[in-house]
């Protein structure tokens, strides 16, 4: 009876945390909040001395942001590192997770583990819709400290993080598409007008001045008429490339 009561209590806590994560996914999609909730819950439920979740950059998978929390930490710490192709392939090849020694895990994750004092680490890839988004890493004193139920428990949280990351990636892609010209990859008219309105308001508030520079391509219509629209498109792409060379990356 005590074992059953403890199991039910753990399941209720799990459902409560997953519900909190779902609300975050459906609302502001605060990844820091989502990862923090998962790490705190995993540490509490599995009595692990160390837990981390590494999230891969959507556009540059080798760039990873790692959230980690040790037994004495109140909140997760964040750092960035590079994840090699070999490590990513290793994670894809082990979707059910794998055990590694502290030394091997430290080498594989290349500095993501801020605390490798645990003798063993359980690594569970965060995969959603066949795409690798990151990895959850837990430190233990022995390799037999996780039951099948525990692994399913970790998977529930990893899947939620995968959903959140997939949603964030899709939102970011839609945001980029809505504000970027498909031909030149430069900010489009919608982005420009939105930015201009903000700049005008900020200028008026600060009693400053704002200058607007207009650049035109002379005889562009004749290029389309004489050489075709493909040549016109190539001219626009080349003009965009030259404009990029004239300004800073953030301009």
Coordinates of C-alpha atoms in Angstrom, one line a residue:
X1 CA 0.0 0.0 0.0
X2 CA 2.8 2.5 0.9
X3 CA 4.6 1.6 -2.4
X4 CA 1.4 2.2 -4.4
X5 CA 0.7 5.4 -2.6
X6 CA 4.2 6.7 -3.3
X7 CA 3.9 5.7 -7.0
X8 CA 0.5 7.5 -7.3
X9 CA 1.9 10.6 -5.6
X10 CA 4.8 10.6 -8.0
X11 CA 2.4 10.3 -11.0
X12 CA 0.3 13.1 -9.8
X13 CA 3.4 15.3 -9.4
X14 CA 4.5 14.3 -12.8
X15 CA 1.1 15.2 -14.4
X16 CA 1.1 18.6 -12.6
X17 CA 4.6 19.4 -13.9
X18 CA 3.8 18.2 -17.4
X19 CA 0.6 20.4 -17.3
X20 CA 2.7 23.4 -16.3
X21 CA 5.1 22.7 -19.2
X22 CA 2.1 22.3 -21.6
X23 CA 0.8 25.7 -20.5
X24 CA 4.2 27.3 -21.2
X25 CA 4.3 25.7 -24.6
X26 CA 0.8 27.0 -25.5
X27 CA 1.5 30.5 -24.1
X28 CA 4.7 32.4 -24.0
X29 CA 6.9 29.4 -24.7
X30 CA 9.6 30.4 -22.2
X31 CA 12.2 27.7 -22.8
X32 CA 14.1 28.7 -19.6
X33 CA 11.0 28.1 -17.5
X34 CA 10.3 24.8 -19.2
X35 CA 13.8 23.4 -18.8
X36 CA 14.0 24.6 -15.2
X37 CA 10.8 22.8 -14.3
X38 CA 12.0 19.6 -15.9
X39 CA 15.4 19.7 -14.2
X40 CA 14.1 20.4 -10.7
X41 CA 11.5 17.7 -11.1
X42 CA 14.0 15.1 -12.3
X43 CA 16.5 15.8 -9.5
X44 CA 13.8 15.6 -6.9
X45 CA 12.1 12.4 -8.2
X46 CA 15.2 10.4 -9.1
X47 CA 17.5 11.6 -6.3
X48 CA 20.2 12.3 -8.8
X49 CA 23.3 14.3 -7.9
X50 CA 23.4 16.0 -11.2
X51 CA 21.0 16.7 -14.1
X52 CA 21.4 18.7 -17.3
X53 CA 19.5 19.3 -20.5
X54 CA 21.5 20.4 -23.6
X55 CA 19.5 22.1 -26.4
X56 CA 20.9 22.2 -29.9
X57 CA 20.6 25.4 -32.0
X58 CA 18.0 25.0 -34.7
X59 CA 20.1 26.6 -37.4
X60 CA 23.5 25.4 -36.2
X61 CA 23.1 21.9 -34.6
X62 CA 26.7 21.9 -33.4
X63 CA 26.1 24.9 -31.1
X64 CA 24.5 23.8 -27.9
X65 CA 23.0 25.6 -24.8
X66 CA 23.3 23.5 -21.7
X67 CA 21.2 23.9 -18.5
X68 CA 22.6 22.0 -15.5
X69 CA 21.8 21.7 -11.9
X70 CA 23.7 19.9 -9.1
X71 CA 22.5 18.8 -5.7
X72 CA 23.4 22.1 -4.0
X73 CA 22.0 24.4 -6.7
X74 CA 18.8 26.3 -6.3
X75 CA 18.5 27.1 -10.0
X76 CA 20.0 25.7 -13.2
X77 CA 23.2 27.2 -14.6
X78 CA 23.6 27.9 -18.3
X79 CA 26.6 27.6 -20.6
X80 CA 27.3 27.1 -24.3
X81 CA 29.5 24.5 -26.0
X82 CA 30.0 22.7 -29.3
X83 CA 28.7 19.2 -29.9
X84 CA 30.7 17.2 -32.4
X85 CA 29.1 15.3 -35.3
X86 CA 30.3 12.0 -33.7
X87 CA 28.4 12.8 -30.5
X88 CA 25.3 13.7 -32.4
X89 CA 25.4 10.5 -34.4
X90 CA 26.0 8.5 -31.1
X91 CA 22.8 10.1 -29.6
X92 CA 20.8 9.4 -32.7
X93 CA 21.9 5.8 -32.7
X94 CA 20.7 5.4 -29.1
X95 CA 17.2 6.8 -28.9
X96 CA 16.4 4.7 -25.8
X97 CA 19.3 6.2 -23.9
X98 CA 22.7 4.9 -22.9
X99 CA 24.9 4.6 -19.8
X100 CA 28.4 6.2 -19.8
X101 CA 31.1 6.7 -17.2
X102 CA 31.7 10.2 -16.0
X103 CA 34.9 10.5 -18.0
X104 CA 33.4 9.2 -21.2
X105 CA 30.3 11.4 -20.9
X106 CA 32.5 14.4 -20.3
X107 CA 34.5 13.7 -23.5
X108 CA 31.4 13.0 -25.5
X109 CA 29.6 16.2 -24.5
X110 CA 32.8 18.3 -24.6
X111 CA 32.5 20.4 -21.5
X112 CA 28.7 20.4 -21.2
X113 CA 28.9 18.6 -17.8
X114 CA 29.9 21.1 -15.2
X115 CA 30.1 18.3 -12.6
X116 CA 31.6 15.0 -13.8
X117 CA 32.2 13.7 -10.3
X118 CA 29.4 11.1 -10.6
X119 CA 30.8 7.7 -11.6
X120 CA 28.0 7.1 -14.2
X121 CA 25.8 9.2 -16.4
X122 CA 22.6 8.2 -18.2
X123 CA 22.2 10.1 -21.5
X124 CA 18.7 10.2 -23.1
X125 CA 18.5 11.9 -26.5
X126 CA 15.6 14.4 -26.9
X127 CA 14.1 13.4 -30.2
X128 CA 10.8 14.6 -31.6
X129 CA 9.4 13.6 -35.1
X130 CA 12.8 11.9 -35.9
X131 CA 14.7 15.1 -35.3
X132 CA 17.4 15.4 -32.6
X133 CA 16.9 18.5 -30.5
X134 CA 19.2 17.8 -27.5
X135 CA 20.0 15.4 -24.7
X136 CA 19.1 14.9 -21.1
X137 CA 22.0 13.8 -18.8
X138 CA 21.7 12.5 -15.3
X139 CA 24.5 11.5 -12.9
X140 CA 24.3 8.5 -10.6
X141 CA 26.5 6.4 -8.3
X142 CA 25.8 3.2 -10.2
X143 CA 24.2 2.0 -13.5
X144 CA 21.4 0.0 -11.8
X145 CA 19.8 3.0 -10.2
X146 CA 17.1 3.5 -12.9
X147 CA 14.2 1.1 -13.4
X148 CA 12.3 0.7 -16.6
X149 CA 9.6 2.9 -15.0
X150 CA 12.2 5.6 -14.3
X151 CA 13.4 5.6 -17.9
X152 CA 9.8 6.0 -19.1
X153 CA 9.4 8.8 -16.5
X154 CA 12.5 10.6 -17.9
X155 CA 11.2 10.0 -21.5
X156 CA 7.9 11.8 -20.6
X157 CA 9.8 14.9 -19.7
X158 CA 12.2 14.6 -22.6
X159 CA 9.3 14.3 -25.0
X160 CA 7.7 17.5 -23.5
X161 CA 11.0 19.3 -24.0
X162 CA 11.1 18.0 -27.6
X163 CA 7.6 19.3 -28.3
X164 CA 8.5 22.7 -26.8
X165 CA 11.7 22.9 -29.0
X166 CA 9.9 21.8 -32.1
X167 CA 7.2 24.4 -31.5
X168 CA 9.8 27.1 -30.8
X169 CA 11.6 26.2 -34.0
X170 CA 8.4 26.3 -36.1
X171 CA 7.5 29.7 -34.5
X172 CA 10.9 31.0 -35.3
X173 CA 10.7 29.8 -38.9
X174 CA 7.3 31.4 -39.4
X175 CA 8.6 34.6 -37.8
X176 CA 11.6 34.6 -40.1
X177 CA 9.5 33.9 -43.2
X178 CA 7.0 36.6 -42.4
X179 CA 9.7 39.3 -42.1
X180 CA 12.3 38.2 -44.7
X181 CA 12.3 38.5 -48.5
X182 CA 12.5 35.0 -50.0
X183 CA 14.6 36.1 -52.9
X184 CA 17.3 38.2 -51.2
X185 CA 17.0 37.0 -47.6
X186 CA 16.9 40.7 -46.6
X187 CA 14.3 42.1 -44.2
X188 CA 11.1 42.7 -46.2
X189 CA 8.7 45.7 -46.4
X190 CA 6.6 44.4 -43.5
X191 CA 9.7 44.2 -41.2
X192 CA 10.8 47.6 -42.4
X193 CA 7.5 49.4 -41.7
X194 CA 7.3 47.7 -38.3
X195 CA 10.8 48.8 -37.4
X196 CA 10.3 52.3 -38.8
X197 CA 7.2 52.8 -36.6
X198 CA 9.3 51.8 -33.5
X199 CA 12.2 54.0 -34.5
X200 CA 9.8 57.0 -35.0
X201 CA 8.2 56.5 -31.6
X202 CA 11.6 56.2 -29.9
X203 CA 12.9 59.3 -31.7
X204 CA 9.9 61.4 -30.7
X205 CA 10.2 60.2 -27.1
X206 CA 13.9 61.1 -26.9
X207 CA 13.4 64.4 -28.9
X208 CA 16.0 63.2 -31.4
X209 CA 16.2 63.2 -35.2
X210 CA 15.7 60.3 -37.6
X211 CA 17.1 60.1 -41.2
X212 CA 15.7 57.7 -43.8
X213 CA 17.9 56.7 -46.8
X214 CA 16.2 55.6 -50.0
X215 CA 18.2 53.5 -52.5
X216 CA 16.9 52.8 -56.0
X217 CA 18.1 50.6 -58.8
X218 CA 18.1 52.6 -62.0
X219 CA 16.7 51.0 -65.2
X220 CA 15.8 47.8 -63.4
X221 CA 12.6 47.4 -65.5
X222 CA 14.8 47.3 -68.7
X223 CA 16.7 44.4 -67.2
X224 CA 13.5 42.4 -66.8
X225 CA 12.2 43.4 -70.2
X226 CA 15.4 42.7 -72.2
X227 CA 17.1 39.8 -70.2
X228 CA 14.1 38.2 -68.4
X229 CA 12.9 38.0 -64.8
X230 CA 15.6 35.4 -64.0
X231 CA 18.3 38.0 -64.8
X232 CA 16.3 40.5 -62.8
X233 CA 16.2 38.2 -59.8
X234 CA 19.9 37.6 -60.0
X235 CA 20.6 41.3 -60.1
X236 CA 18.5 41.8 -56.9
X237 CA 20.4 39.0 -55.2
X238 CA 23.7 40.6 -56.2
X239 CA 22.6 44.0 -55.0
X240 CA 21.5 42.5 -51.7
X241 CA 24.9 40.8 -51.3
X242 CA 26.7 44.1 -51.9
X243 CA 24.4 45.9 -49.4
X244 CA 25.3 43.4 -46.8
X245 CA 29.0 44.0 -47.4
X246 CA 28.5 47.7 -46.7
X247 CA 26.8 47.4 -43.3
X248 CA 27.4 45.7 -40.0
X249 CA 25.7 42.4 -39.3
X250 CA 23.2 43.9 -36.9
X251 CA 22.3 46.8 -39.2

